[in-house]
Amino acid sequence: MATAFTKGDSLGIYATESGTTTQVFLLGGRRAAFETGVFPLINKPIPPVVIQQVSGELGEGTHIISGDTDTLTFKAQGDTTGTAVTVNAGETKLLESNDTDKWVRVYRDNDYSTDSLGGYMELDIRRSYQNAIALSNIDVSASAKVNSYRAFMLSNHNKTNEEITNLKVYVGTLGIQQTSDSAQLGASGSGTITTAGDFSGWAETGWCHIKTSGGTTREIVYYESRTNTSLTIPATGRGLLGTSAAAGAATDTLDSVPGIRIASETEDANGEIQTVSLGSAPTSVTWDTGTTNSTGLSKADLQPLENLGIWVHTEIPQAAKAQVNCKSIIYMEYDVGGTTYTNSFWGYYDIGDTSIAGYELYVGEDAAPDLTATPDDTGTGAFSLTYVVTPPGAGTKDVNFTVLERNKYNLVSQNYYYDTKTINSSGTDVTATVSAPTDVTLENYGAGIVRLKAKSRQSVDSTAPTAWRIYSTTTGTDPDPAVDTPTDVLVTNTTYSIPSYTDSSYNLTYDFPAGAWGEDRRVLLRMYESGAGAESDNTTVLQAIVDTTTPVPPSNFLIGMKGGDIRGAVPQSFTVGASDYGTGVEHTVYNFQKKLFSASNIIWRIFTHDKNQAGIYTDYEFNDTAHSAAGSADDIEIVSANEIYINVNSVRRCKIDVSNKRIEAASFEFGATMSDDVLTPNDTFSTSTETYLLAYDAGRGLMRPVMEVTSAGACKFAIDFIQKRS
Amino acid sequence: MATVISNPTRVGAKTWKYEWTGTAPFRIFSYDTYSYIHRDFPDTQLTIYGTSNLTPPVLEIFDSTEGDPAKGDTYPAQVVVQWRGTSTAKEYVVYDTDNAATLATIPETGKGYYIWAGNTILADADTVNYTVNVKDVAGNASEASNQTFVVNRNPDAVKLSIAYDSGTNTFTVTEGSD
């Protein structure tokens, strides 16, 4: 049977109303003509189907009515589909999910649509705010409790004249019950309740119904904050909803409850209950805070068309915390035709606190503002917030500002952007008025060239910048705008600065002069506005280590006369002749020999004509003497014609003693494996841990390392040393 | 790893660049539209056009490890109105009584239930009064069915104007305007 207004749908929830010309609702009086409850949004309609009422037990979520030609079935979220029901034109029917407490009453409106019932219908039940049980939003008072009273009616509107028996009405709970087994409240005053259990599913603030282990109410309290294991109760949160403050016990149970209590009132001969003015309590009623069917309100029977008035008292304690989404809920349990049904009536409201509404200033010095900290200043209305800063001892300090707005319901604006002001050590505002460039990159481009690219949005500033200001070093230290002289590239320089066709920006593409392999290029790029002489803020220092060289000439390059001699030639781009290190020291390439001279003294000759003949000829002796004194930045440091060092990262590691014909280092290794992959045309190549001496290998057409000195003082030779024979 | 957002930078007139770290993909909720503008965003930067040179559009950005709904999802700023169709209607007129403005005229198409969702971002604490009038084929209008709605949502971002007194080293922050 699927008759409407039967079974779980026998008990209707109606508003109360009073007055004649002007009607007042929910403050007592007679039963209104309309039902109250929760109402779904219909996302996917079946045109003839009208939703008249739904069970509160459906809860929030999406519930489905499926239809065929003349039948409908209902499936509540989380449940299985109930029995199919035939619904003819003009009929009102009850559709039950498999759980018969979850139902929907529908009407087939044939006047509106003669379509079949085919298809499906989504009932989207959302949080219902400010309905007959949740009432209006409430603003707390700093000095007194805030009380609200409303009345609605439960009505036996069973269409088959069945009576409702064993009617129970009780306050719902909102979280999993816990025990105050770790700490309890004292007899009065503020305190903390602690559990070994878990409060994480409870609201952030709310009411707690404390009961003895026997189930008797000990006290209802309001907690203003909680952790996962404790509730903090203010003194004003004690003894609420008709209870008195009392010391707790370790065996007490704790229930999260709405801040309500309920009372019933039997209708008089006119079918009415008393009326009250807004904010006034009804008289001669007995309030109940029970959270079970045995401790709530009860009525043995409710005859067809009989009504029962239900009063709801909402009590917000003095100085309660602002809180959104406070839920009120009551349950109704009743028997119809020998079957027990449960329904619920619930809704939400917000608690406001006008004292917290306003603007909050958060300041971070050389850091982002901490929006979780205590505000640095607060204000309301046309706010004017202040912050006193201590200038830095030296340099500059960035002072970052964010203002959040908080409404009385404790909802906060979601902005986190901060404005920045910069002051110097004398307390002067030196905030840049020119915006920094964006998308700045520094990358190896090839052939020893490092390329700087960036973008500048010309429309960002009230006066557009006129130049790219480039601070650059190759000394291994970051550029310092206070010391280094910048290179200015005009924004209008058509060689380097190209206007974008898609926005109002200019794009910089700037190539630094080709550097040697391993050159440490560091760049700080700013924008510059010549009219005011203003520079933008610093950007991050970018670094690129040169890892390219000019292209290596082709190997095995031959030249000769047609039909005549052909001979290999040293590629022209290589150093041919002498590399003069000063004080008479030269490294000379000639006829595939590389000779290191000091004045007229030949220290060594390196042959790399081919593998078989490769070798280093010298009459110097090798001596295991470690060196670690600070040297120059040169790979080969010439102290005098008789005192030469090979340095690693500016530390002397290998000494060539010309007077005594001796080469000194911590250790020596001959025939060492050495990578050829050092593409540089120079005599030397160095990293922070190695320095290489190179010689031209005509067989391969490139410079290759033949000697390596490490930062540990090891002196290695890729080819054997041959003591000089002549 | 939760999303960590750097301070947005203005890169053009009312144009702002967001950069962040986190685990892709990202959900991005915009408080300019009160909607998700991306639900599966792969990158860690976004340039977006806003409404102010003083403050960027407010975005909530969630990475793939964060399941929280955006605050703007929980506390929305746009109104939805639903009503049941009637057989005599030709069309329905949604009307803003506070601003004396017709918001929408929706034809009766026989679908049964009608939902009109407003695009206007309502201010926090706004009270709006909307009506739906039924009009028949002869142009006769029904009495208005009135609905009142009070907006409770996160307030808007605050634009700042900052003054500095170097004599007292005091910054004074007031509300700014573009």
Short mmCIF file of N, CA, C and O in Angstrom, two decimals, chain A residues 40-43 45-51 109 111-112 121 127 324-325 350 359 361 383-389 391 399 401-407 409 411-419 421 423 427-429 438-439 457 459-460, chain B residues 5 7-8 10-13 16-18 31 47 54-56 58-61 71 74-75 80 82 84-87 92 108-115 124 152-160 162 164 166 168-175:
data_model
loop_
_atom_site.label_atom_id
_atom_site.label_comp_id
_atom_site.label_asym_id
_atom_site.label_seq_id
_atom_site.Cartn_x
_atom_site.Cartn_y
_atom_site.Cartn_z
N PRO A 40 13.48 19.96 -0.96
CA PRO A 40 14.56 19.65 -1.91
C PRO A 40 14.57 20.57 -3.12
O PRO A 40 13.54 21.10 -3.52
N LEU A 41 15.76 20.74 -3.70
CA LEU A 41 15.87 21.30 -5.04
C LEU A 41 15.69 20.15 -6.02
O LEU A 41 16.23 19.06 -5.81
N ILE A 42 14.94 20.40 -7.08
CA ILE A 42 14.68 19.35 -8.06
C ILE A 42 15.59 19.60 -9.25
O ILE A 42 15.34 20.45 -10.09
N ASN A 43 16.66 18.83 -9.30
CA ASN A 43 17.61 19.05 -10.39
C ASN A 43 17.11 18.47 -11.71
O ASN A 43 17.34 19.05 -12.75
N PRO A 45 13.61 17.13 -13.19
CA PRO A 45 12.20 16.85 -12.94
C PRO A 45 11.65 15.74 -13.83
O PRO A 45 12.17 15.48 -14.91
N ILE A 46 10.60 15.08 -13.35
CA ILE A 46 9.68 14.33 -14.21
C ILE A 46 8.45 15.22 -14.27
O ILE A 46 7.81 15.47 -13.24
N PRO A 47 8.12 15.76 -15.44
CA PRO A 47 7.19 16.89 -15.51
C PRO A 47 5.90 16.75 -14.70
O PRO A 47 5.50 17.69 -14.02
N PRO A 48 5.20 15.59 -14.71
CA PRO A 48 3.92 15.57 -13.98
C PRO A 48 4.09 15.44 -12.46
O PRO A 48 3.10 15.57 -11.73
N VAL A 49 5.28 15.14 -11.97
CA VAL A 49 5.45 14.79 -10.57
C VAL A 49 5.73 16.03 -9.72
O VAL A 49 6.68 16.77 -9.98
N VAL A 50 4.89 16.23 -8.73
CA VAL A 50 5.04 17.33 -7.78
C VAL A 50 5.46 16.73 -6.44
O VAL A 50 4.85 15.76 -5.95
N ILE A 51 6.50 17.27 -5.86
CA ILE A 51 6.94 16.83 -4.54
C ILE A 51 6.15 17.59 -3.49
O ILE A 51 6.25 18.82 -3.40
N ASP A 109 0.42 15.56 -11.40
CA ASP A 109 -0.32 16.73 -11.88
C ASP A 109 -0.61 16.56 -13.37
O ASP A 109 0.17 17.01 -14.21
N ASP A 111 -3.02 17.94 -14.95
CA ASP A 111 -3.42 19.21 -15.56
C ASP A 111 -2.21 19.92 -16.15
O ASP A 111 -2.29 20.59 -17.18
N TYR A 112 -1.10 19.77 -15.47
CA TYR A 112 0.10 20.45 -15.95
C TYR A 112 0.74 19.69 -17.10
O TYR A 112 1.18 20.27 -18.09
N MET A 121 14.28 11.52 -11.40
CA MET A 121 14.16 12.83 -10.78
C MET A 121 15.16 12.89 -9.63
O MET A 121 15.21 11.97 -8.81
N ARG A 127 21.42 21.87 3.18
CA ARG A 127 21.22 22.44 4.51
C ARG A 127 20.05 23.42 4.45
O ARG A 127 20.06 24.34 3.63
N VAL A 324 29.02 29.42 12.55
CA VAL A 324 28.10 29.16 11.45
C VAL A 324 27.68 27.70 11.48
O VAL A 324 28.34 26.85 12.07
N ASN A 325 26.57 27.44 10.82
CA ASN A 325 26.07 26.08 10.66
C ASN A 325 25.76 25.39 11.98
O ASN A 325 26.14 24.23 12.20
N ASP A 350 22.89 30.48 12.21
CA ASP A 350 24.24 30.98 12.52
C ASP A 350 24.19 31.85 13.76
O ASP A 350 23.22 32.60 13.98
N TYR A 359 37.94 44.79 10.76
CA TYR A 359 39.13 44.63 9.93
C TYR A 359 40.33 44.32 10.80
O TYR A 359 40.48 44.88 11.89
N LEU A 361 44.55 43.92 10.81
CA LEU A 361 45.80 44.20 10.11
C LEU A 361 46.87 43.19 10.53
O LEU A 361 47.10 42.97 11.73
N PHE A 383 38.00 52.01 8.45
CA PHE A 383 39.11 51.69 9.34
C PHE A 383 40.35 52.53 9.06
O PHE A 383 40.58 52.98 7.94
N SER A 384 41.12 52.73 10.10
CA SER A 384 42.42 53.38 10.00
C SER A 384 43.33 52.64 10.97
O SER A 384 43.28 52.84 12.17
N LEU A 385 44.13 51.74 10.41
CA LEU A 385 44.94 50.85 11.22
C LEU A 385 46.40 51.31 11.18
O LEU A 385 46.87 51.76 10.14
N THR A 386 47.08 51.21 12.29
CA THR A 386 48.45 51.73 12.35
C THR A 386 49.44 50.65 12.74
O THR A 386 49.09 49.68 13.43
N TYR A 387 50.66 50.88 12.31
CA TYR A 387 51.75 49.96 12.66
C TYR A 387 53.04 50.77 12.73
O TYR A 387 53.38 51.50 11.80
N VAL A 388 53.72 50.66 13.85
CA VAL A 388 54.98 51.36 14.04
C VAL A 388 56.12 50.38 13.77
O VAL A 388 56.15 49.27 14.32
N VAL A 389 57.05 50.81 12.93
CA VAL A 389 58.13 49.92 12.53
C VAL A 389 59.45 50.46 13.07
O VAL A 389 59.64 51.68 13.20
N PRO A 391 63.21 50.93 12.13
CA PRO A 391 64.06 50.84 10.94
C PRO A 391 65.19 49.84 11.15
O PRO A 391 65.64 49.61 12.27
N VAL A 399 58.32 45.86 4.68
CA VAL A 399 57.20 45.73 5.62
C VAL A 399 55.97 45.36 4.80
O VAL A 399 55.56 46.11 3.91
N PHE A 401 51.99 44.15 4.32
CA PHE A 401 50.69 44.41 4.95
C PHE A 401 49.57 43.60 4.29
O PHE A 401 49.45 43.59 3.06
N THR A 402 48.77 42.98 5.12
CA THR A 402 47.51 42.38 4.67
C THR A 402 46.41 42.78 5.66
O THR A 402 46.65 42.78 6.87
N VAL A 403 45.25 43.11 5.14
CA VAL A 403 44.09 43.36 6.00
C VAL A 403 43.01 42.36 5.65
O VAL A 403 42.67 42.18 4.47
N LEU A 404 42.51 41.68 6.66
CA LEU A 404 41.39 40.76 6.48
C LEU A 404 40.14 41.38 7.07
O LEU A 404 40.21 42.12 8.05
N GLU A 405 39.01 41.08 6.46
CA GLU A 405 37.74 41.48 7.05
C GLU A 405 37.05 40.24 7.62
O GLU A 405 37.01 39.20 6.98
N ARG A 406 36.58 40.37 8.84
CA ARG A 406 35.87 39.27 9.51
C ARG A 406 34.42 39.72 9.75
O ARG A 406 34.21 40.82 10.27
N ASN A 407 33.44 38.88 9.39
CA ASN A 407 32.07 39.28 9.69
C ASN A 407 31.66 38.73 11.06
O ASN A 407 32.42 38.01 11.71
N TYR A 409 29.81 36.51 11.91
CA TYR A 409 29.67 35.05 11.99
C TYR A 409 31.03 34.35 11.93
O TYR A 409 31.10 33.15 11.76
N LEU A 411 33.26 34.54 9.63
CA LEU A 411 33.74 34.21 8.28
C LEU A 411 34.72 35.32 7.87
O LEU A 411 34.44 36.51 8.05
N VAL A 412 35.84 34.92 7.31
CA VAL A 412 36.94 35.84 7.05
C VAL A 412 37.17 35.94 5.55
O VAL A 412 37.05 34.95 4.83
N SER A 413 37.52 37.15 5.10
CA SER A 413 37.88 37.29 3.69
C SER A 413 39.06 36.37 3.38
O SER A 413 39.89 36.11 4.24
N GLN A 414 39.09 35.87 2.16
CA GLN A 414 40.06 34.83 1.81
C GLN A 414 41.32 35.39 1.14
O GLN A 414 42.11 34.64 0.59
N ASN A 415 41.51 36.71 1.18
CA ASN A 415 42.70 37.29 0.54
C ASN A 415 43.95 37.01 1.38
O ASN A 415 43.88 36.94 2.61
N TYR A 416 45.06 36.85 0.70
CA TYR A 416 46.34 36.65 1.37
C TYR A 416 47.43 37.49 0.71
O TYR A 416 48.58 37.47 1.12
N TYR A 417 47.05 38.23 -0.34
CA TYR A 417 48.02 39.12 -0.99
C TYR A 417 48.48 40.19 -0.02
O TYR A 417 47.70 40.68 0.79
N TYR A 418 49.76 40.53 -0.07
CA TYR A 418 50.23 41.61 0.80
C TYR A 418 50.92 42.71 -0.01
O TYR A 418 51.59 42.45 -1.00
N ASP A 419 50.68 43.96 0.45
CA ASP A 419 51.35 45.12 -0.10
C ASP A 419 52.67 45.30 0.63
O ASP A 419 52.76 45.06 1.84
N LYS A 421 55.99 47.81 1.64
CA LYS A 421 56.67 49.09 1.72
C LYS A 421 58.09 48.81 2.19
O LYS A 421 58.32 47.90 2.99
N ILE A 423 61.58 50.45 3.88
CA ILE A 423 62.21 51.58 4.57
C ILE A 423 63.70 51.28 4.74
O ILE A 423 64.11 50.13 4.80
N GLY A 427 64.88 55.24 8.35
CA GLY A 427 63.43 55.32 8.48
C GLY A 427 62.74 55.97 7.32
O GLY A 427 61.56 56.33 7.42
N THR A 428 63.43 56.10 6.20
CA THR A 428 62.83 56.73 5.02
C THR A 428 62.16 55.66 4.15
O THR A 428 62.69 54.56 3.99
N ASP A 429 61.01 56.03 3.63
CA ASP A 429 60.30 55.13 2.73
C ASP A 429 61.03 55.12 1.38
O ASP A 429 61.08 56.13 0.69
N THR A 438 59.64 40.63 -15.00
CA THR A 438 59.17 39.27 -14.69
C THR A 438 59.78 38.30 -15.69
O THR A 438 60.38 38.69 -16.68
N ASP A 439 59.58 37.03 -15.39
CA ASP A 439 60.02 35.94 -16.28
C ASP A 439 61.50 36.08 -16.65
O ASP A 439 61.88 35.94 -17.82
N ARG A 457 56.16 44.67 -18.10
CA ARG A 457 54.81 45.14 -18.46
C ARG A 457 54.78 46.66 -18.33
O ARG A 457 54.86 47.20 -17.23
N SER A 459 52.38 48.72 -18.71
CA SER A 459 51.17 49.34 -18.17
C SER A 459 51.02 49.16 -16.67
O SER A 459 50.06 49.62 -16.09
N VAL A 460 51.95 48.48 -16.04
CA VAL A 460 51.83 48.22 -14.61
C VAL A 460 52.00 49.49 -13.80
O VAL A 460 51.29 49.74 -12.83
N ILE B 5 51.26 29.20 -1.72
CA ILE B 5 51.11 30.22 -2.77
C ILE B 5 52.03 31.40 -2.46
O ILE B 5 52.01 31.93 -1.36
N ASN B 7 53.31 35.35 -2.95
CA ASN B 7 52.54 36.58 -3.07
C ASN B 7 52.29 36.89 -4.54
O ASN B 7 53.23 36.96 -5.33
N PRO B 8 51.04 37.04 -4.94
CA PRO B 8 50.76 37.33 -6.36
C PRO B 8 51.43 38.63 -6.79
O PRO B 8 51.60 39.55 -5.99
N ARG B 10 51.55 41.79 -9.74
CA ARG B 10 50.79 42.43 -10.81
C ARG B 10 51.68 42.54 -12.04
O ARG B 10 52.80 43.07 -11.96
N VAL B 11 51.21 42.02 -13.13
CA VAL B 11 52.03 41.99 -14.35
C VAL B 11 51.41 42.83 -15.46
O VAL B 11 51.91 42.84 -16.59
N GLY B 12 50.34 43.54 -15.17
CA GLY B 12 49.70 44.40 -16.15
C GLY B 12 48.52 45.08 -15.50
O GLY B 12 48.26 44.90 -14.32
N ALA B 13 47.82 45.87 -16.30
CA ALA B 13 46.65 46.56 -15.75
C ALA B 13 45.63 45.52 -15.29
O ALA B 13 45.11 44.75 -16.11
N TRP B 16 47.21 39.82 -12.95
CA TRP B 16 48.01 39.32 -11.83
C TRP B 16 48.52 37.92 -12.14
O TRP B 16 47.85 37.14 -12.80
N LYS B 17 49.70 37.69 -11.61
CA LYS B 17 50.30 36.37 -11.82
C LYS B 17 50.39 35.65 -10.47
O LYS B 17 50.93 36.18 -9.50
N TYR B 18 49.84 34.45 -10.44
CA TYR B 18 49.93 33.57 -9.27
C TYR B 18 50.98 32.49 -9.55
O TYR B 18 51.05 31.95 -10.65
N TYR B 31 37.03 33.82 -6.32
CA TYR B 31 36.00 34.59 -5.62
C TYR B 31 35.48 35.73 -6.49
O TYR B 31 34.56 36.42 -6.07
N THR B 47 48.26 33.33 -14.86
CA THR B 47 48.06 34.78 -15.01
C THR B 47 46.58 35.01 -15.24
O THR B 47 45.98 34.39 -16.11
N LEU B 54 44.84 47.15 -7.21
CA LEU B 54 45.35 47.16 -5.84
C LEU B 54 45.40 45.79 -5.22
O LEU B 54 46.22 45.53 -4.33
N THR B 55 44.50 44.94 -5.60
CA THR B 55 44.47 43.61 -5.00
C THR B 55 44.10 42.59 -6.08
O THR B 55 43.27 42.88 -6.94
N PRO B 56 44.72 41.44 -6.04
CA PRO B 56 44.46 40.45 -7.10
C PRO B 56 43.12 39.77 -6.88
O PRO B 56 42.55 39.82 -5.78
N VAL B 58 40.87 37.00 -5.72
CA VAL B 58 41.17 36.03 -4.66
C VAL B 58 40.93 34.63 -5.19
O VAL B 58 39.85 34.32 -5.69
N LEU B 59 41.96 33.81 -5.09
CA LEU B 59 41.86 32.42 -5.54
C LEU B 59 42.13 31.50 -4.36
O LEU B 59 43.04 31.76 -3.56
N GLU B 60 41.36 30.45 -4.24
CA GLU B 60 41.71 29.35 -3.35
C GLU B 60 42.24 28.24 -4.24
O GLU B 60 41.57 27.84 -5.21
N ILE B 61 43.44 27.75 -3.94
CA ILE B 61 44.08 26.75 -4.79
C ILE B 61 44.34 25.51 -3.94
O ILE B 61 44.98 25.59 -2.89
N LYS B 71 35.93 27.58 0.55
CA LYS B 71 35.02 28.29 1.45
C LYS B 71 33.83 28.86 0.67
O LYS B 71 32.70 28.87 1.15
N THR B 74 31.11 26.41 0.33
CA THR B 74 30.35 26.20 1.56
C THR B 74 29.46 27.39 1.87
O THR B 74 28.34 27.23 2.38
N TYR B 75 29.97 28.59 1.59
CA TYR B 75 29.21 29.81 1.88
C TYR B 75 29.05 30.59 0.57
O TYR B 75 29.78 31.53 0.29
N VAL B 80 19.81 30.89 -5.85
CA VAL B 80 19.08 29.95 -6.70
C VAL B 80 17.60 30.04 -6.31
O VAL B 80 17.26 30.00 -5.14
N GLN B 82 13.76 28.35 -7.09
CA GLN B 82 13.06 27.23 -7.72
C GLN B 82 11.55 27.42 -7.58
O GLN B 82 11.09 27.92 -6.56
N ARG B 84 7.53 25.65 -9.05
CA ARG B 84 6.80 24.65 -9.80
C ARG B 84 6.05 25.33 -10.94
O ARG B 84 5.41 26.37 -10.73
N GLY B 85 6.12 24.74 -12.13
CA GLY B 85 5.43 25.30 -13.27
C GLY B 85 3.91 25.16 -13.15
O GLY B 85 3.41 24.31 -12.40
N THR B 86 3.21 26.02 -13.85
CA THR B 86 1.74 25.93 -13.85
C THR B 86 1.26 25.81 -15.30
O THR B 86 1.90 26.33 -16.23
N SER B 87 0.12 25.15 -15.43
CA SER B 87 -0.34 24.82 -16.78
C SER B 87 -0.79 26.04 -17.56
O SER B 87 -0.81 26.01 -18.79
N TYR B 92 7.66 32.90 -16.99
CA TYR B 92 7.85 33.29 -15.59
C TYR B 92 8.85 34.44 -15.57
O TYR B 92 9.86 34.41 -16.27
N GLU B 108 7.66 28.90 -20.22
CA GLU B 108 7.12 27.63 -19.75
C GLU B 108 7.32 26.59 -20.85
O GLU B 108 6.86 26.77 -21.98
N THR B 109 8.05 25.53 -20.51
CA THR B 109 8.37 24.51 -21.52
C THR B 109 7.86 23.14 -21.14
O THR B 109 8.20 22.15 -21.79
N GLY B 110 7.10 23.07 -20.05
CA GLY B 110 6.55 21.78 -19.66
C GLY B 110 7.49 20.88 -18.89
O GLY B 110 7.26 19.68 -18.77
N LYS B 111 8.55 21.42 -18.35
CA LYS B 111 9.53 20.56 -17.65
C LYS B 111 9.14 20.29 -16.21
O LYS B 111 9.70 19.42 -15.57
N GLY B 112 8.22 21.07 -15.67
CA GLY B 112 7.75 20.77 -14.31
C GLY B 112 8.30 21.72 -13.28
O GLY B 112 7.61 22.60 -12.79
N TYR B 113 9.59 21.54 -12.95
CA TYR B 113 10.24 22.43 -11.99
C TYR B 113 11.22 23.33 -12.74
O TYR B 113 11.87 22.92 -13.71
N TYR B 114 11.34 24.55 -12.27
CA TYR B 114 12.25 25.53 -12.89
C TYR B 114 13.20 26.05 -11.84
O TYR B 114 12.81 26.32 -10.70
N ILE B 115 14.45 26.15 -12.23
CA ILE B 115 15.47 26.71 -11.35
C ILE B 115 16.12 27.87 -12.08
O ILE B 115 16.54 27.73 -13.24
N ASP B 124 28.32 40.14 1.17
CA ASP B 124 28.07 39.57 2.48
C ASP B 124 27.05 40.44 3.22
O ASP B 124 27.12 41.66 3.17
N ASN B 152 25.19 35.15 3.79
CA ASN B 152 26.23 35.06 4.82
C ASN B 152 27.41 34.34 4.20
O ASN B 152 27.38 33.12 4.02
N ARG B 153 28.41 35.08 3.84
CA ARG B 153 29.56 34.49 3.15
C ARG B 153 30.84 35.19 3.59
O ARG B 153 30.80 36.17 4.34
N ASN B 154 31.97 34.69 3.11
CA ASN B 154 33.24 35.32 3.43
C ASN B 154 33.29 36.71 2.83
O ASN B 154 32.97 36.88 1.65
N PRO B 155 33.67 37.71 3.61
CA PRO B 155 33.72 39.07 3.05
C PRO B 155 34.72 39.16 1.90
O PRO B 155 35.59 38.30 1.72
N ASP B 156 34.57 40.24 1.13
CA ASP B 156 35.47 40.46 0.00
C ASP B 156 36.87 40.84 0.48
O ASP B 156 37.05 41.29 1.62
N ALA B 157 37.83 40.69 -0.43
CA ALA B 157 39.19 41.14 -0.14
C ALA B 157 39.19 42.65 0.07
O ALA B 157 38.39 43.38 -0.50
N VAL B 158 40.11 43.08 0.91
CA VAL B 158 40.18 44.50 1.26
C VAL B 158 41.30 45.16 0.44
O VAL B 158 42.42 44.66 0.40
N LYS B 159 40.97 46.27 -0.22
CA LYS B 159 41.98 47.05 -0.94
C LYS B 159 42.62 48.02 0.04
O LYS B 159 41.92 48.63 0.85
N LEU B 160 43.91 48.17 -0.09
CA LEU B 160 44.63 48.97 0.90
C LEU B 160 45.21 50.25 0.31
O LEU B 160 45.61 50.31 -0.85
N ILE B 162 48.21 52.79 1.88
CA ILE B 162 49.17 52.81 2.99
C ILE B 162 49.94 54.12 2.98
O ILE B 162 50.57 54.48 1.97
N TYR B 164 52.78 56.64 5.19
CA TYR B 164 53.90 56.45 6.12
C TYR B 164 54.37 57.79 6.66
O TYR B 164 54.55 58.76 5.89
N SER B 166 57.47 59.24 8.33
CA SER B 166 58.85 58.90 8.66
C SER B 166 59.29 59.54 9.98
O SER B 166 60.29 59.11 10.57
N THR B 168 57.55 59.46 12.78
CA THR B 168 57.21 58.53 13.87
C THR B 168 57.36 57.08 13.45
O THR B 168 57.06 56.17 14.23
N ASN B 169 57.83 56.88 12.23
CA ASN B 169 57.97 55.51 11.68
C ASN B 169 56.66 54.75 11.76
O ASN B 169 56.62 53.56 12.06
N THR B 170 55.57 55.44 11.49
CA THR B 170 54.24 54.84 11.63
C THR B 170 53.57 54.71 10.26
O THR B 170 53.46 55.68 9.51
N PHE B 171 53.14 53.48 9.98
CA PHE B 171 52.32 53.24 8.80
C PHE B 171 50.85 53.35 9.19
O PHE B 171 50.45 52.87 10.25
N THR B 172 50.06 53.98 8.34
CA THR B 172 48.62 54.04 8.55
C THR B 172 47.94 53.39 7.35
O THR B 172 48.16 53.79 6.20
N VAL B 173 47.15 52.38 7.64
CA VAL B 173 46.52 51.59 6.59
C VAL B 173 45.03 51.89 6.57
O VAL B 173 44.34 51.73 7.58
N THR B 174 44.55 52.33 5.44
CA THR B 174 43.12 52.60 5.25
C THR B 174 42.64 51.88 4.00
O THR B 174 43.45 51.30 3.27
N GLU B 175 41.35 51.94 3.79
CA GLU B 175 40.81 51.27 2.61
C GLU B 175 41.17 52.06 1.36
O GLU B 175 40.99 53.28 1.31
#
